[in-house]
PDB file of C-alpha atoms in Angstrom:
ATOM      1  CA  MET T   1     133.811 -18.158-104.756  1.00  0.00           C
ATOM      2  CA  SER T   2     130.966 -18.128-102.247  1.00  0.00           C
ATOM      3  CA  LYS T   3     129.182 -21.280-101.209  1.00  0.00           C
ATOM      4  CA  GLY T   4     125.905 -20.119-102.736  1.00  0.00           C
ATOM      5  CA  GLN T   5     127.245 -19.705-106.264  1.00  0.00           C
ATOM      6  CA  PRO T   6     127.287 -23.408-107.307  1.00  0.00           C
ATOM      7  CA  ALA T   7     123.700 -23.783-106.141  1.00  0.00           C
ATOM      8  CA  ASN T   8     122.733 -20.612-108.012  1.00  0.00           C
ATOM      9  CA  TRP T   9     124.371 -21.852-111.213  1.00  0.00           C
ATOM     10  CA  GLY T  10     122.669 -25.214-110.830  1.00  0.00           C
ATOM     11  CA  GLY T  11     119.318 -23.530-110.381  1.00  0.00           C
ATOM     12  CA  ARG T  12     119.889 -21.371-113.449  1.00  0.00           C
ATOM     13  CA  VAL T  13     120.784 -24.405-115.547  1.00  0.00           C
ATOM     14  CA  VAL T  14     117.646 -26.242-114.440  1.00  0.00           C
ATOM     15  CA  LEU T  15     115.568 -23.124-115.089  1.00  0.00           C
ATOM     16  CA  GLY T  16     117.116 -22.719-118.532  1.00  0.00           C
ATOM     17  CA  LEU T  17     116.430 -26.354-119.411  1.00  0.00           C
ATOM     18  CA  GLY T  18     112.856 -25.937-118.245  1.00  0.00           C
ATOM     19  CA  TYR T  19     112.335 -22.865-120.427  1.00  0.00           C
ATOM     20  CA  ALA T  20     113.953 -24.646-123.380  1.00  0.00           C
ATOM     21  CA  PHE T  21     111.678 -27.658-122.912  1.00  0.00           C
ATOM     22  CA  LEU T  22     108.600 -25.421-122.863  1.00  0.00           C
ATOM     23  CA  TYR T  23     109.389 -22.839-125.522  1.00  0.00           C
ATOM     24  CA  LEU T  24     111.897 -24.407-127.936  1.00  0.00           C
ATOM     25  CA  PRO T  25     109.185 -26.450-129.735  1.00  0.00           C
ATOM     26  CA  ILE T  26     107.120 -23.273-130.186  1.00  0.00           C
ATOM     27  CA  LEU T  27     110.157 -21.423-131.518  1.00  0.00           C
ATOM     28  CA  LEU T  28     110.900 -24.230-133.996  1.00  0.00           C
ATOM     29  CA  LEU T  29     107.278 -24.235-135.119  1.00  0.00           C
ATOM     30  CA  ILE T  30     107.418 -20.492-135.824  1.00  0.00           C
ATOM     31  CA  VAL T  31     110.743 -20.799-137.667  1.00  0.00           C
ATOM     32  CA  PHE T  32     109.536 -23.653-139.889  1.00  0.00           C
ATOM     33  CA  SER T  33     106.343 -21.769-140.710  1.00  0.00           C
ATOM     34  CA  PHE T  34     108.605 -19.673-142.971  1.00  0.00           C
ATOM     35  CA  ASN T  35     110.193 -22.747-144.558  1.00  0.00           C
ATOM     36  CA  GLU T  36     109.828 -23.031-148.314  1.00  0.00           C
ATOM     37  CA  SER T  37     109.794 -26.829-148.277  1.00  0.00           C
ATOM     38  CA  ARG T  38     106.727 -28.933-147.587  1.00  0.00           C
ATOM     39  CA  LEU T  39     108.860 -31.192-145.392  1.00  0.00           C
ATOM     40  CA  GLY T  40     108.679 -30.121-141.777  1.00  0.00           C
ATOM     41  CA  SER T  41     112.184 -31.341-140.925  1.00  0.00           C
ATOM     42  CA  THR T  42     114.162 -29.888-143.843  1.00  0.00           C
ATOM     43  CA  TRP T  43     114.975 -26.197-144.189  1.00  0.00           C
ATOM     44  CA  THR T  44     115.302 -25.109-147.822  1.00  0.00           C
ATOM     45  CA  GLY T  45     114.824 -21.358-147.635  1.00  0.00           C
ATOM     46  CA  PHE T  46     112.737 -18.472-146.363  1.00  0.00           C
ATOM     47  CA  SER T  47     109.241 -18.081-147.807  1.00  0.00           C
ATOM     48  CA  LEU T  48     105.840 -16.600-146.932  1.00  0.00           C
ATOM     49  CA  LYS T  49     103.919 -18.814-149.335  1.00  0.00           C
ATOM     50  CA  TRP T  50     102.365 -20.919-146.579  1.00  0.00           C
ATOM     51  CA  TYR T  51     100.872 -17.825-144.969  1.00  0.00           C
ATOM     52  CA  SER T  52      99.490 -16.867-148.371  1.00  0.00           C
ATOM     53  CA  ALA T  53      98.097 -20.380-148.825  1.00  0.00           C
ATOM     54  CA  LEU T  54      96.558 -20.203-145.362  1.00  0.00           C
ATOM     55  CA  PHE T  55      94.639 -17.007-146.130  1.00  0.00           C
ATOM     56  CA  ASP T  56      93.420 -18.593-149.370  1.00  0.00           C
ATOM     57  CA  ASP T  57      91.962 -21.566-147.470  1.00  0.00           C
ATOM     58  CA  ASP T  58      88.325 -20.624-146.839  1.00  0.00           C
ATOM     59  CA  SER T  59      87.568 -23.654-144.669  1.00  0.00           C
ATOM     60  CA  MET T  60      90.472 -22.880-142.334  1.00  0.00           C
ATOM     61  CA  LEU T  61      89.513 -19.210-142.059  1.00  0.00           C
ATOM     62  CA  ARG T  62      85.896 -20.154-141.402  1.00  0.00           C
ATOM     63  CA  ALA T  63      86.965 -22.501-138.600  1.00  0.00           C
ATOM     64  CA  ALA T  64      89.191 -19.769-137.137  1.00  0.00           C
ATOM     65  CA  TRP T  65      86.312 -17.283-137.141  1.00  0.00           C
ATOM     66  CA  VAL T  66      84.009 -19.812-135.442  1.00  0.00           C
ATOM     67  CA  SER T  67      86.626 -20.499-132.751  1.00  0.00           C
ATOM     68  CA  LEU T  68      87.261 -16.815-132.076  1.00  0.00           C
ATOM     69  CA  LYS T  69      83.551 -16.057-131.734  1.00  0.00           C
ATOM     70  CA  ILE T  70      82.945 -18.997-129.424  1.00  0.00           C
ATOM     71  CA  ALA T  71      86.045 -18.221-127.332  1.00  0.00           C
ATOM     72  CA  PHE T  72      85.072 -14.554-126.922  1.00  0.00           C
ATOM     73  CA  LEU T  73      81.477 -15.312-125.960  1.00  0.00           C
ATOM     74  CA  SER T  74      82.492 -18.211-123.701  1.00  0.00           C
ATOM     75  CA  ALA T  75      85.090 -16.146-121.851  1.00  0.00           C
ATOM     76  CA  THR T  76      82.657 -13.264-121.340  1.00  0.00           C
ATOM     77  CA  ALA T  77      79.883 -15.516-120.028  1.00  0.00           C
ATOM     78  CA  ALA T  78      82.361 -17.449-117.865  1.00  0.00           C
ATOM     79  CA  VAL T  79      83.583 -14.230-116.218  1.00  0.00           C
ATOM     80  CA  VAL T  80      80.038 -13.104-115.412  1.00  0.00           C
ATOM     81  CA  LEU T  81      78.897 -16.464-114.048  1.00  0.00           C
ATOM     82  CA  GLY T  82      82.229 -17.231-112.395  1.00  0.00           C
ATOM     83  CA  THR T  83      82.233 -13.882-110.582  1.00  0.00           C
ATOM     84  CA  LEU T  84      78.704 -14.491-109.295  1.00  0.00           C
ATOM     85  CA  ALA T  85      79.719 -17.959-108.103  1.00  0.00           C
ATOM     86  CA  ALA T  86      82.833 -16.543-106.430  1.00  0.00           C
ATOM     87  CA  MET T  87      80.745 -13.915-104.635  1.00  0.00           C
ATOM     88  CA  VAL T  88      78.435 -16.637-103.338  1.00  0.00           C
ATOM     89  CA  MET T  89      81.370 -18.724-102.115  1.00  0.00           C
ATOM     90  CA  THR T  90      83.290 -15.887-100.430  1.00  0.00           C
ATOM     91  CA  ARG T  91      80.764 -13.201 -99.470  1.00  0.00           C
ATOM     92  CA  PHE T  92      77.558 -15.046 -98.600  1.00  0.00           C
ATOM     93  CA  LYS T  93      76.984 -16.336 -95.107  1.00  0.00           C
ATOM     94  CA  PRO T  94      77.211 -20.113 -94.651  1.00  0.00           C
ATOM     95  CA  PHE T  95      74.065 -21.845 -95.855  1.00  0.00           C
ATOM     96  CA  ARG T  96      72.973 -25.427 -96.243  1.00  0.00           C
ATOM     97  CA  GLY T  97      74.540 -26.853 -99.374  1.00  0.00           C
ATOM     98  CA  LYS T  98      77.279 -24.218 -99.723  1.00  0.00           C
ATOM     99  CA  THR T  99      80.022 -26.857 -99.694  1.00  0.00           C
ATOM    100  CA  LEU T 100      78.149 -28.891-102.295  1.00  0.00           C
ATOM    101  CA  PHE T 101      77.681 -25.743-104.391  1.00  0.00           C
ATOM    102  CA  GLY T 102      81.419 -25.062-104.384  1.00  0.00           C
ATOM    103  CA  ALA T 103      82.202 -28.679-105.237  1.00  0.00           C
ATOM    104  CA  LEU T 104      79.795 -28.685-108.187  1.00  0.00           C
ATOM    105  CA  ILE T 105      81.146 -25.388-109.524  1.00  0.00           C
ATOM    106  CA  THR T 106      84.765 -26.569-109.458  1.00  0.00           C
ATOM    107  CA  ALA T 107      84.057 -30.180-110.534  1.00  0.00           C
ATOM    108  CA  PRO T 108      85.078 -29.541-114.186  1.00  0.00           C
ATOM    109  CA  LEU T 109      88.619 -28.841-112.950  1.00  0.00           C
ATOM    110  CA  VAL T 110      89.128 -32.517-112.104  1.00  0.00           C
ATOM    111  CA  MET T 111      86.555 -34.111-114.404  1.00  0.00           C
ATOM    112  CA  PRO T 112      88.014 -35.888-117.478  1.00  0.00           C
ATOM    113  CA  GLU T 113      87.114 -33.980-120.626  1.00  0.00           C
ATOM    114  CA  VAL T 114      85.766 -37.144-122.238  1.00  0.00           C
ATOM    115  CA  VAL T 115      83.255 -37.545-119.408  1.00  0.00           C
ATOM    116  CA  THR T 116      82.296 -33.866-119.577  1.00  0.00           C
ATOM    117  CA  GLY T 117      81.845 -33.953-123.337  1.00  0.00           C
ATOM    118  CA  LEU T 118      79.778 -37.153-123.299  1.00  0.00           C
ATOM    119  CA  SER T 119      77.523 -35.961-120.473  1.00  0.00           C
ATOM    120  CA  LEU T 120      76.917 -32.628-122.199  1.00  0.00           C
ATOM    121  CA  LEU T 121      76.086 -34.393-125.467  1.00  0.00           C
ATOM    122  CA  LEU T 122      73.519 -36.588-123.694  1.00  0.00           C
ATOM    123  CA  MET T 123      72.032 -33.514-122.029  1.00  0.00           C
ATOM    124  CA  PHE T 124      71.745 -31.624-125.321  1.00  0.00           C
ATOM    125  CA  VAL T 125      70.103 -34.605-127.029  1.00  0.00           C
ATOM    126  CA  THR T 126      67.609 -34.916-124.180  1.00  0.00           C
ATOM    127  CA  LEU T 127      66.769 -31.206-124.154  1.00  0.00           C
ATOM    128  CA  PHE T 128      66.820 -30.357-127.864  1.00  0.00           C
ATOM    129  CA  ALA T 129      65.497 -33.526-129.538  1.00  0.00           C
ATOM    130  CA  PRO T 130      61.858 -33.153-128.338  1.00  0.00           C
ATOM    131  CA  PHE T 131      61.706 -29.731-130.010  1.00  0.00           C
ATOM    132  CA  GLY T 132      63.230 -30.913-133.278  1.00  0.00           C
ATOM    133  CA  LEU T 133      66.414 -28.899-132.682  1.00  0.00           C
ATOM    134  CA  SER T 134      69.905 -30.107-133.496  1.00  0.00           C
ATOM    135  CA  PRO T 135      71.866 -31.048-130.355  1.00  0.00           C
ATOM    136  CA  LYS T 136      75.111 -30.073-132.082  1.00  0.00           C
ATOM    137  CA  GLY T 137      76.140 -26.608-133.233  1.00  0.00           C
ATOM    138  CA  MET T 138      77.676 -23.310-132.164  1.00  0.00           C
ATOM    139  CA  VAL T 139      75.232 -22.859-129.287  1.00  0.00           C
ATOM    140  CA  SER T 140      76.024 -26.294-127.866  1.00  0.00           C
ATOM    141  CA  ILE T 141      79.772 -25.622-128.133  1.00  0.00           C
ATOM    142  CA  TRP T 142      79.321 -22.260-126.421  1.00  0.00           C
ATOM    143  CA  ILE T 143      77.339 -23.773-123.530  1.00  0.00           C
ATOM    144  CA  ALA T 144      79.872 -26.589-123.165  1.00  0.00           C
ATOM    145  CA  HIS T 145      82.819 -24.198-123.085  1.00  0.00           C
ATOM    146  CA  VAL T 146      81.131 -21.929-120.545  1.00  0.00           C
ATOM    147  CA  THR T 147      80.511 -24.978-118.360  1.00  0.00           C
ATOM    148  CA  PHE T 148      84.172 -25.885-117.922  1.00  0.00           C
ATOM    149  CA  THR T 149      85.833 -22.458-118.256  1.00  0.00           C
ATOM    150  CA  MET T 150      83.587 -20.981-115.563  1.00  0.00           C
ATOM    151  CA  ALA T 151      85.270 -23.246-113.005  1.00  0.00           C
ATOM    152  CA  PHE T 152      88.691 -21.721-113.734  1.00  0.00           C
ATOM    153  CA  VAL T 153      87.330 -18.176-113.519  1.00  0.00           C
ATOM    154  CA  THR T 154      85.611 -18.978-110.223  1.00  0.00           C
ATOM    155  CA  VAL T 155      88.867 -20.180-108.672  1.00  0.00           C
ATOM    156  CA  VAL T 156      90.813 -17.109-109.871  1.00  0.00           C
ATOM    157  CA  VAL T 157      88.208 -14.594-108.684  1.00  0.00           C
ATOM    158  CA  SER T 158      87.552 -16.446-105.405  1.00  0.00           C
ATOM    159  CA  SER T 159      91.218 -16.309-104.442  1.00  0.00           C
ATOM    160  CA  ARG T 160      91.279 -12.548-105.125  1.00  0.00           C
ATOM    161  CA  LEU T 161      88.090 -11.951-103.150  1.00  0.00           C
ATOM    162  CA  ALA T 162      89.474 -13.987-100.249  1.00  0.00           C
ATOM    163  CA  GLU T 163      92.462 -11.610-100.075  1.00  0.00           C
ATOM    164  CA  LEU T 164      90.261  -8.499-100.210  1.00  0.00           C
ATOM    165  CA  ASP T 165      89.833  -6.681 -96.909  1.00  0.00           C
ATOM    166  CA  LYS T 166      86.127  -6.875 -96.071  1.00  0.00           C
ATOM    167  CA  SER T 167      86.413  -3.761 -93.901  1.00  0.00           C
ATOM    168  CA  LEU T 168      86.466  -1.640 -97.078  1.00  0.00           C
ATOM    169  CA  GLU T 169      83.076  -2.982 -98.121  1.00  0.00           C
ATOM    170  CA  GLU T 170      81.709  -2.769 -94.581  1.00  0.00           C
ATOM    171  CA  ALA T 171      82.842   0.853 -94.261  1.00  0.00           C
ATOM    172  CA  ALA T 172      81.078   1.753 -97.509  1.00  0.00           C
ATOM    173  CA  MET T 173      77.857   0.098 -96.305  1.00  0.00           C
ATOM    174  CA  ASP T 174      78.137   1.935 -92.974  1.00  0.00           C
ATOM    175  CA  LEU T 175      78.173   5.170 -94.979  1.00  0.00           C
ATOM    176  CA  GLY T 176      74.862   4.241 -96.602  1.00  0.00           C
ATOM    177  CA  ALA T 177      75.858   2.431 -99.796  1.00  0.00           C
ATOM    178  CA  ASN T 178      73.869  -0.661-100.729  1.00  0.00           C
ATOM    179  CA  ARG T 179      75.484  -3.954-101.724  1.00  0.00           C
ATOM    180  CA  VAL T 180      75.126  -3.318-105.452  1.00  0.00           C
ATOM    181  CA  LYS T 181      76.838   0.077-105.232  1.00  0.00           C
ATOM    182  CA  VAL T 182      79.562  -1.348-102.992  1.00  0.00           C
ATOM    183  CA  PHE T 183      80.275  -4.052-105.551  1.00  0.00           C
ATOM    184  CA  PHE T 184      80.540  -1.700-108.531  1.00  0.00           C
ATOM    185  CA  VAL T 185      82.378   1.119-106.719  1.00  0.00           C
ATOM    186  CA  ILE T 186      84.629  -0.759-104.263  1.00  0.00           C
ATOM    187  CA  THR T 187      84.881  -4.456-105.087  1.00  0.00           C
ATOM    188  CA  LEU T 188      84.855  -4.460-108.888  1.00  0.00           C
ATOM    189  CA  PRO T 189      87.807  -2.056-109.418  1.00  0.00           C
ATOM    190  CA  ILE T 190      89.927  -4.045-106.964  1.00  0.00           C
ATOM    191  CA  ILE T 191      89.215  -7.445-108.502  1.00  0.00           C
ATOM    192  CA  MET T 192      89.426  -6.163-112.091  1.00  0.00           C
ATOM    193  CA  PRO T 193      92.941  -7.640-112.647  1.00  0.00           C
ATOM    194  CA  ALA T 194      91.603 -11.030-111.536  1.00  0.00           C
ATOM    195  CA  LEU T 195      88.640 -10.678-113.891  1.00  0.00           C
ATOM    196  CA  MET T 196      90.950  -9.904-116.802  1.00  0.00           C
ATOM    197  CA  SER T 197      93.197 -12.842-115.921  1.00  0.00           C
ATOM    198  CA  GLY T 198      90.165 -15.106-115.701  1.00  0.00           C
ATOM    199  CA  TRP T 199      88.845 -13.846-119.038  1.00  0.00           C
ATOM    200  CA  LEU T 200      92.162 -14.471-120.779  1.00  0.00           C
ATOM    201  CA  LEU T 201      92.419 -17.932-119.209  1.00  0.00           C
ATOM    202  CA  ALA T 202      88.874 -18.815-120.280  1.00  0.00           C
ATOM    203  CA  PHE T 203      89.473 -17.418-123.774  1.00  0.00           C
ATOM    204  CA  THR T 204      92.635 -19.490-124.199  1.00  0.00           C
ATOM    205  CA  LEU T 205      91.046 -22.680-122.850  1.00  0.00           C
ATOM    206  CA  SER T 206      88.039 -22.297-125.134  1.00  0.00           C
ATOM    207  CA  LEU T 207      90.194 -21.507-128.151  1.00  0.00           C
ATOM    208  CA  ASP T 208      92.367 -24.559-127.457  1.00  0.00           C
ATOM    209  CA  ASP T 209      89.686 -27.152-126.679  1.00  0.00           C
ATOM    210  CA  VAL T 210      89.401 -30.235-128.885  1.00  0.00           C
ATOM    211  CA  VAL T 211      87.887 -33.061-126.846  1.00  0.00           C
ATOM    212  CA  ILE T 212      84.687 -31.428-125.586  1.00  0.00           C
ATOM    213  CA  SER T 213      84.113 -29.634-128.888  1.00  0.00           C
ATOM    214  CA  SER T 214      84.372 -32.935-130.757  1.00  0.00           C
ATOM    215  CA  PHE T 215      81.394 -34.287-128.813  1.00  0.00           C
ATOM    216  CA  VAL T 216      79.050 -31.312-129.209  1.00  0.00           C
ATOM    217  CA  ALA T 217      80.114 -29.747-132.534  1.00  0.00           C
ATOM    218  CA  GLY T 218      78.012 -30.173-135.642  1.00  0.00           C
ATOM    219  CA  PRO T 219      78.994 -30.224-139.321  1.00  0.00           C
ATOM    220  CA  ASP T 220      78.292 -26.491-139.599  1.00  0.00           C
ATOM    221  CA  ALA T 221      80.334 -25.571-136.522  1.00  0.00           C
ATOM    222  CA  THR T 222      83.866 -26.930-136.844  1.00  0.00           C
ATOM    223  CA  THR T 223      86.328 -25.207-134.535  1.00  0.00           C
ATOM    224  CA  LEU T 224      89.915 -24.425-135.430  1.00  0.00           C
ATOM    225  CA  PRO T 225      91.524 -27.024-133.100  1.00  0.00           C
ATOM    226  CA  MET T 226      89.252 -29.697-134.596  1.00  0.00           C
ATOM    227  CA  LYS T 227      90.253 -28.596-138.099  1.00  0.00           C
ATOM    228  CA  ILE T 228      93.944 -28.689-137.183  1.00  0.00           C
ATOM    229  CA  PHE T 229      93.621 -32.101-135.544  1.00  0.00           C
ATOM    230  CA  SER T 230      91.894 -33.596-138.576  1.00  0.00           C
ATOM    231  CA  SER T 231      94.527 -32.077-140.892  1.00  0.00           C
ATOM    232  CA  VAL T 232      97.462 -33.395-138.857  1.00  0.00           C
ATOM    233  CA  ARG T 233      96.027 -36.916-138.925  1.00  0.00           C
ATOM    234  CA  LEU T 234      96.402 -36.848-142.716  1.00  0.00           C
ATOM    235  CA  GLY T 235     100.025 -35.681-142.504  1.00  0.00           C
ATOM    236  CA  LEU T 236     102.035 -32.599-141.610  1.00  0.00           C
ATOM    237  CA  ASN T 237     100.918 -29.516-143.501  1.00  0.00           C
ATOM    238  CA  PRO T 238     103.093 -26.368-143.514  1.00  0.00           C
ATOM    239  CA  LYS T 239      99.917 -24.288-143.404  1.00  0.00           C
ATOM    240  CA  ILE T 240      99.315 -25.658-139.918  1.00  0.00           C
ATOM    241  CA  ASN T 241     102.684 -24.259-138.820  1.00  0.00           C
ATOM    242  CA  ALA T 242     101.701 -20.850-140.176  1.00  0.00           C
ATOM    243  CA  LEU T 243      98.315 -21.009-138.480  1.00  0.00           C
ATOM    244  CA  ALA T 244      99.810 -22.103-135.160  1.00  0.00           C
ATOM    245  CA  SER T 245     102.325 -19.238-135.355  1.00  0.00           C
ATOM    246  CA  LEU T 246      99.493 -16.752-135.824  1.00  0.00           C
ATOM    247  CA  LEU T 247      97.659 -18.251-132.850  1.00  0.00           C
ATOM    248  CA  VAL T 248     100.775 -17.892-130.710  1.00  0.00           C
ATOM    249  CA  LEU T 249     101.008 -14.251-131.782  1.00  0.00           C
ATOM    250  CA  VAL T 250      97.349 -13.557-130.962  1.00  0.00           C
ATOM    251  CA  VAL T 251      97.425 -15.261-127.560  1.00  0.00           C
ATOM    252  CA  SER T 252     100.775 -13.683-126.607  1.00  0.00           C
ATOM    253  CA  THR T 253      99.557 -10.224-127.600  1.00  0.00           C
ATOM    254  CA  ALA T 254      96.348 -10.655-125.606  1.00  0.00           C
ATOM    255  CA  ALA T 255      98.315 -11.883-122.587  1.00  0.00           C
ATOM    256  CA  MET T 256     100.724  -8.935-122.758  1.00  0.00           C
ATOM    257  CA  ILE T 257      97.856  -6.449-123.047  1.00  0.00           C
ATOM    258  CA  GLY T 258      96.082  -8.082-120.126  1.00  0.00           C
ATOM    259  CA  TRP T 259      99.249  -8.027-118.026  1.00  0.00           C
ATOM    260  CA  TRP T 260      99.880  -4.366-118.870  1.00  0.00           C
ATOM    261  CA  VAL T 261      96.334  -3.300-118.009  1.00  0.00           C
ATOM    262  CA  SER T 262      96.383  -5.331-114.781  1.00  0.00           C
ATOM    263  CA  TYR T 263      99.739  -3.830-113.841  1.00  0.00           C
ATOM    264  CA  ARG T 264      98.446  -0.304-114.405  1.00  0.00           C
ATOM    265  CA  GLU T 265      95.302  -0.993-112.376  1.00  0.00           C
ATOM    266  CA  GLU T 266      97.309  -2.458-109.509  1.00  0.00           C
ATOM    267  CA  LYS T 267      99.743   0.478-109.475  1.00  0.00           C
ATOM    268  CA  ARG T 268      96.848   2.937-109.571  1.00  0.00           C
ATOM    269  CA  ARG T 269      95.129   1.156-106.682  1.00  0.00           C
ATOM    270  CA  GLN T 270      98.308   1.188-104.599  1.00  0.00           C
ATOM    271  CA  ARG T 271      98.808   4.879-105.356  1.00  0.00           C
ATOM    272  CA  ASP T 272      95.241   5.696-104.313  1.00  0.00           C
ATOM    273  CA  MET T 273      95.664   3.757-101.074  1.00  0.00           C
ATOM    274  CA  GLN T 274      98.909   5.603-100.286  1.00  0.00           C
ATOM    275  CA  LEU T 275      97.220   8.949-100.907  1.00  0.00           C
ATOM    276  CA  ALA T 276      94.336   7.933 -98.674  1.00  0.00           C
ATOM    277  CA  VAL T 277      96.737   6.972 -95.878  1.00  0.00           C
ATOM    278  CA  GLN T 278      98.702  10.216 -96.245  1.00  0.00           C
ATOM    279  CA  ASN T 279      95.528  12.314 -96.150  1.00  0.00           C
ATOM    280  CA  GLY T 280      94.437  10.559 -93.025  1.00  0.00           C
TER     281      GLY T 280
END
């Protein structure tokens, strides 16, 4: 037996325990979503009745639809704004206040969600109240989610732009292309995997948020996490297990699709670069 084998086995055991700690609760949740009993800790038989009850619950479906719309719109806006912020941080020449700009953009990463939610609520009240508009609703949730998800997208895209060889962009500009054309023809295809990763991250964070949404949501805009949280406070409901299982399926499917598309784009980019090198 080689000297490295005990260490390898120890590492595998630790890795296995780590995976079990992370994913075993999710697996149990999915299994008990098919449990016939209302008790979450007792298995009495296989049944789909809780999924049927879930789709008959109009309030739960309405909350799910609100969350999906807000998450989609928030992720899309966060990618656009986060990419612009990343371009400013990595491609613009140093200017006065650039460090402060970067700090303000990434501040939501370290800011407690309670502070973010309270400050946004005060801002919405100050801005909307003089016009007789409600400071709480879908629009306020969307703005709040864009505010904190944009920071994550900015970090993801900035790290990809920092790795990008600037000589490619400079060569295109030397050939007569303007900055806009260089971005859409050269930069955008290369950073597309990072944009997709940032979009999926922003979508998941928005879909999962409870604290900030609780501050800025109105009675006509209850998100799914808020609905689940309020239901769990009244006791365990097997419908929540079914709903959580469906959310796991949706997020996992989106992540796999994003990984597959990013993988294909990266392989295609590497193949194009190899062909360019071979052709001189």
